[in-house]
PDB file of C-alpha atoms in Angstrom:
ATOM      1  CA  MET A   1      -0.002  -0.095   0.215  1.00 96.00           C
ATOM      2  CA  ILE A   2       1.095   3.368  -1.008  1.00 98.00           C
ATOM      3  CA  SER A   3       0.331   6.331   1.425  1.00 98.00           C
ATOM      4  CA  LEU A   4       1.133   9.966   0.704  1.00 98.00           C
ATOM      5  CA  ILE A   5       1.608  11.836   3.826  1.00 98.00           C
ATOM      6  CA  TRP A   6       2.065  15.661   4.167  1.00 98.00           C
ATOM      7  CA  ALA A   7       0.543  18.900   5.525  1.00 98.00           C
ATOM      8  CA  GLN A   8      -0.415  21.974   3.918  1.00 98.00           C
ATOM      9  CA  ASP A   9      -1.486  25.701   4.686  1.00 98.00           C
ATOM     10  CA  ILE A  10      -4.981  26.949   3.739  1.00 97.00           C
ATOM     11  CA  HIS A  11      -3.297  27.666   0.283  1.00 97.00           C
ATOM     12  CA  LYS A  12      -2.076  24.251  -0.250  1.00 97.00           C
ATOM     13  CA  GLY A  13       1.716  25.620   0.919  1.00 98.00           C
ATOM     14  CA  ILE A  14       4.048  22.506   1.913  1.00 97.00           C
ATOM     15  CA  GLY A  15       7.379  24.392   2.282  1.00 96.00           C
ATOM     16  CA  ILE A  16       9.588  26.857   2.015  1.00 95.00           C
ATOM     17  CA  ASP A  17      13.073  26.507   0.926  1.00 92.00           C
ATOM     18  CA  ASN A  18      12.974  22.740   1.774  1.00 89.00           C
ATOM     19  CA  LEU A  19      11.942  23.571   5.324  1.00 91.00           C
ATOM     20  CA  LEU A  20       8.585  23.563   6.995  1.00 94.00           C
ATOM     21  CA  PRO A  21       7.697  27.287   7.463  1.00 95.00           C
ATOM     22  CA  TRP A  22       5.616  25.928  10.921  1.00 97.00           C
ATOM     23  CA  ASN A  23       6.809  24.338  13.927  1.00 95.00           C
ATOM     24  CA  ILE A  24       3.131  22.849  15.370  1.00 97.00           C
ATOM     25  CA  LYS A  25       4.150  20.432  17.788  1.00 97.00           C
ATOM     26  CA  GLU A  26       0.678  18.379  17.874  1.00 97.00           C
ATOM     27  CA  GLU A  27       1.399  17.974  14.037  1.00 97.00           C
ATOM     28  CA  MET A  28       4.334  16.552  14.569  1.00 96.00           C
ATOM     29  CA  ASP A  29       3.128  14.212  16.855  1.00 97.00           C
ATOM     30  CA  HIS A  30       0.615  13.379  14.440  1.00 97.00           C
ATOM     31  CA  PHE A  31       3.295  12.831  11.837  1.00 98.00           C
ATOM     32  CA  ARG A  32       4.990  10.827  13.991  1.00 97.00           C
ATOM     33  CA  SER A  33       2.038   8.494  15.350  1.00 97.00           C
ATOM     34  CA  VAL A  34       1.119   7.833  11.820  1.00 98.00           C
ATOM     35  CA  THR A  35       4.583   6.724  10.344  1.00 98.00           C
ATOM     36  CA  ARG A  36       6.214   5.309  13.528  1.00 97.00           C
ATOM     37  CA  GLY A  37       7.309   1.816  12.594  1.00 97.00           C
ATOM     38  CA  GLN A  38       6.747   2.031   8.962  1.00 97.00           C
ATOM     39  CA  THR A  39       8.632   2.960   5.703  1.00 98.00           C
ATOM     40  CA  VAL A  40       9.052   6.187   4.762  1.00 98.00           C
ATOM     41  CA  VAL A  41      10.119   7.246   1.192  1.00 98.00           C
ATOM     42  CA  MET A  42      11.662  10.741   0.326  1.00 98.00           C
ATOM     43  CA  GLY A  43      13.820  12.556  -2.137  1.00 97.00           C
ATOM     44  CA  GLN A  44      17.333  13.440  -1.643  1.00 97.00           C
ATOM     45  CA  LYS A  45      16.771  17.447  -0.888  1.00 95.00           C
ATOM     46  CA  THR A  46      14.040  16.176   1.666  1.00 96.00           C
ATOM     47  CA  PHE A  47      16.398  13.881   3.533  1.00 97.00           C
ATOM     48  CA  GLU A  48      18.983  16.364   3.703  1.00 96.00           C
ATOM     49  CA  SER A  49      16.467  19.147   5.297  1.00 94.00           C
ATOM     50  CA  ILE A  50      15.586  16.367   8.031  1.00 95.00           C
ATOM     51  CA  GLY A  51      19.585  15.985   8.312  1.00 94.00           C
ATOM     52  CA  LYS A  52      19.165  12.420   9.587  1.00 96.00           C
ATOM     53  CA  PRO A  53      17.225   9.118   9.357  1.00 98.00           C
ATOM     54  CA  LEU A  54      14.008   9.206  11.275  1.00 97.00           C
ATOM     55  CA  VAL A  55      14.043   7.350  14.185  1.00 96.00           C
ATOM     56  CA  ASN A  56      11.604   3.912  14.203  1.00 97.00           C
ATOM     57  CA  ARG A  57      11.218   3.867  10.721  1.00 97.00           C
ATOM     58  CA  THR A  58      12.826   2.511   7.647  1.00 97.00           C
ATOM     59  CA  ASN A  59      14.126   5.422   5.718  1.00 98.00           C
ATOM     60  CA  VAL A  60      14.348   5.410   1.854  1.00 98.00           C
ATOM     61  CA  VAL A  61      15.720   7.884  -0.226  1.00 98.00           C
ATOM     62  CA  LEU A  62      14.996   8.375  -4.035  1.00 98.00           C
ATOM     63  CA  SER A  63      17.807   9.857  -5.681  1.00 97.00           C
ATOM     64  CA  ASP A  64      18.973  10.717  -9.034  1.00 95.00           C
ATOM     65  CA  ASP A  65      22.636  11.100  -7.730  1.00 96.00           C
ATOM     66  CA  LEU A  66      23.748   7.169  -8.251  1.00 95.00           C
ATOM     67  CA  ASN A  67      26.778   7.890  -5.965  1.00 96.00           C
ATOM     68  CA  TRP A  68      24.610   9.300  -2.938  1.00 96.00           C
ATOM     69  CA  LYS A  69      24.891   7.340   0.141  1.00 96.00           C
ATOM     70  CA  HIS A  70      23.759   8.104   3.880  1.00 96.00           C
ATOM     71  CA  GLU A  71      24.295   5.530   6.878  1.00 96.00           C
ATOM     72  CA  GLY A  72      20.819   4.357   8.050  1.00 96.00           C
ATOM     73  CA  VAL A  73      18.976   4.830   4.736  1.00 97.00           C
ATOM     74  CA  VAL A  74      18.325   2.656   2.024  1.00 97.00           C
ATOM     75  CA  VAL A  75      18.680   4.435  -1.345  1.00 98.00           C
ATOM     76  CA  TYR A  76      17.031   3.746  -4.697  1.00 98.00           C
ATOM     77  CA  ASN A  77      17.655   5.436  -8.064  1.00 97.00           C
ATOM     78  CA  ASP A  78      14.868   3.634  -9.901  1.00 96.00           C
ATOM     79  CA  MET A  79      11.373   4.243  -8.753  1.00 96.00           C
ATOM     80  CA  LYS A  80       9.991   1.135 -10.446  1.00 97.00           C
ATOM     81  CA  LYS A  81      12.954  -1.318  -8.366  1.00 97.00           C
ATOM     82  CA  LEU A  82      11.823   0.817  -5.191  1.00 97.00           C
ATOM     83  CA  ILE A  83       7.936  -0.150  -5.647  1.00 97.00           C
ATOM     84  CA  ASP A  84       8.669  -3.550  -6.716  1.00 97.00           C
ATOM     85  CA  ASP A  85      10.975  -4.224  -3.547  1.00 97.00           C
ATOM     86  CA  PHE A  86       8.184  -2.533  -1.102  1.00 96.00           C
ATOM     87  CA  LYS A  87       5.315  -4.183  -2.929  1.00 92.00           C
ATOM     88  CA  VAL A  88       4.102  -5.878   0.278  1.00 93.00           C
ATOM     89  CA  GLN A  89       4.772  -3.446   2.727  1.00 94.00           C
ATOM     90  CA  HIS A  90       3.134   0.216   3.254  1.00 97.00           C
ATOM     91  CA  ILE A  91       4.982   2.828   2.531  1.00 98.00           C
ATOM     92  CA  TYR A  92       4.587   6.352   3.228  1.00 98.00           C
ATOM     93  CA  ILE A  93       5.785   9.080   1.106  1.00 98.00           C
ATOM     94  CA  ILE A  94       6.765  12.034   2.920  1.00 98.00           C
ATOM     95  CA  GLY A  95       8.090  14.727   0.239  1.00 95.00           C
ATOM     96  CA  GLY A  96       9.063  16.743  -1.274  1.00 95.00           C
ATOM     97  CA  LYS A  97       7.083  17.943  -3.989  1.00 96.00           C
ATOM     98  CA  THR A  98       8.370  15.898  -6.962  1.00 95.00           C
ATOM     99  CA  ILE A  99       8.568  12.828  -5.106  1.00 97.00           C
ATOM    100  CA  TYR A 100       4.609  13.042  -4.424  1.00 97.00           C
ATOM    101  CA  GLN A 101       3.874  14.063  -7.709  1.00 96.00           C
ATOM    102  CA  LEU A 102       5.372  10.865  -8.945  1.00 96.00           C
ATOM    103  CA  PHE A 103       3.783   8.739  -6.476  1.00 98.00           C
ATOM    104  CA  ALA A 104       0.274  10.389  -6.196  1.00 97.00           C
ATOM    105  CA  PRO A 105      -1.283   8.362  -9.373  1.00 96.00           C
ATOM    106  CA  ILE A 106      -0.694   5.249  -7.864  1.00 97.00           C
ATOM    107  CA  ALA A 107      -1.285   6.014  -4.414  1.00 97.00           C
ATOM    108  CA  ASP A 108      -3.878   3.882  -2.167  1.00 98.00           C
ATOM    109  CA  GLU A 109      -4.173   6.694   0.230  1.00 98.00           C
ATOM    110  CA  LEU A 110      -3.876  10.287   1.263  1.00 98.00           C
ATOM    111  CA  VAL A 111      -3.027  11.218   4.677  1.00 98.00           C
ATOM    112  CA  VAL A 112      -3.115  15.423   4.970  1.00 98.00           C
ATOM    113  CA  THR A 113      -3.236  17.607   7.402  1.00 98.00           C
ATOM    114  CA  LYS A 114      -5.065  21.019   6.696  1.00 98.00           C
ATOM    115  CA  LEU A 115      -3.499  23.436   8.949  1.00 98.00           C
ATOM    116  CA  LYS A 116      -6.084  26.374   9.888  1.00 97.00           C
ATOM    117  CA  GLU A 117      -3.810  29.040   8.791  1.00 97.00           C
ATOM    118  CA  SER A 118      -1.587  30.503   6.159  1.00 97.00           C
ATOM    119  CA  TYR A 119       2.521  30.514   6.185  1.00 97.00           C
ATOM    120  CA  ASN A 120       5.006  31.635   4.178  1.00 97.00           C
ATOM    121  CA  CYS A 121       5.563  28.876   1.472  1.00 97.00           C
ATOM    122  CA  ASN A 122       7.221  28.945  -1.823  1.00 96.00           C
ATOM    123  CA  ARG A 123       6.197  24.988  -2.346  1.00 95.00           C
ATOM    124  CA  PHE A 124       2.719  24.091  -3.178  1.00 97.00           C
ATOM    125  CA  LEU A 125       0.854  20.877  -3.792  1.00 97.00           C
ATOM    126  CA  ASP A 126      -1.956  20.329  -5.913  1.00 93.00           C
ATOM    127  CA  ILE A 127      -3.144  16.917  -5.621  1.00 95.00           C
ATOM    128  CA  ASP A 128      -6.156  15.458  -7.209  1.00 95.00           C
ATOM    129  CA  PHE A 129      -8.587  14.290  -4.680  1.00 96.00           C
ATOM    130  CA  SER A 130     -11.242  12.994  -7.341  1.00 96.00           C
ATOM    131  CA  ASN A 131     -10.416   9.220  -7.408  1.00 96.00           C
ATOM    132  CA  PHE A 132     -10.325   9.294  -3.438  1.00 98.00           C
ATOM    133  CA  GLU A 133     -13.091   9.119  -0.713  1.00 98.00           C
ATOM    134  CA  LEU A 134     -13.043  10.633   2.825  1.00 98.00           C
ATOM    135  CA  VAL A 135     -13.107   7.749   5.204  1.00 98.00           C
ATOM    136  CA  LYS A 136     -11.603   9.567   8.467  1.00 98.00           C
ATOM    137  CA  SER A 137     -11.067  13.082   9.824  1.00 98.00           C
ATOM    138  CA  GLU A 138      -9.759  14.467  13.093  1.00 97.00           C
ATOM    139  CA  SER A 139     -10.037  18.155  14.422  1.00 97.00           C
ATOM    140  CA  HIS A 140      -7.166  19.443  16.314  1.00 96.00           C
ATOM    141  CA  GLU A 141      -6.652  23.212  17.907  1.00 96.00           C
ATOM    142  CA  GLU A 142      -4.521  23.761  14.767  1.00 97.00           C
ATOM    143  CA  PHE A 143      -5.554  21.586  12.246  1.00 98.00           C
ATOM    144  CA  THR A 144      -7.395  18.708  10.760  1.00 98.00           C
ATOM    145  CA  ALA A 145      -6.196  15.471   9.689  1.00 98.00           C
ATOM    146  CA  GLU A 146      -7.854  13.738   6.917  1.00 98.00           C
ATOM    147  CA  TRP A 147      -7.736  10.285   5.457  1.00 98.00           C
ATOM    148  CA  TRP A 148      -8.710   9.624   1.834  1.00 98.00           C
ATOM    149  CA  GLN A 149      -8.836   6.034   0.388  1.00 98.00           C
ATOM    150  CA  LEU A 150      -8.554   5.324  -3.416  1.00 97.00           C
ATOM    151  CA  LYS A 151     -12.356   4.708  -4.326  1.00 95.00           C
ATOM    152  CA  LYS A 152     -12.961   0.932  -5.353  1.00 87.00           C
TER     153      LYS A 152
END
């Protein structure tokens, strides 16, 4: 199963200069609770902005750079091979924008945190939800977490 997980502001902003423009503890706790114990897939720039592997997760980086390596990370240079190798596992796509766009057409689930405010962003994500149905929603003080499943 392939899930995309991301947070966005009211204008669908997801970041600025490879960083999150917000620091919302409850939103980070939500992300950790959903992805803990899972496989997370990200692009090289996203990994470099985090700076280290996320704990209690299998960290996979999809990179164009055939020589890029980092301790504690599984590196793939081929999306099809990555998908084939993890086809029996639940993987969470955690960014950035290019990686979301690559995986969106084959996603089974979208886990989106909709922040209630606007932030200074220069990266925006516009995912087509038309093939998905809302199956769960949780309201929090500063955001709403939504789970969307691919329509059968």
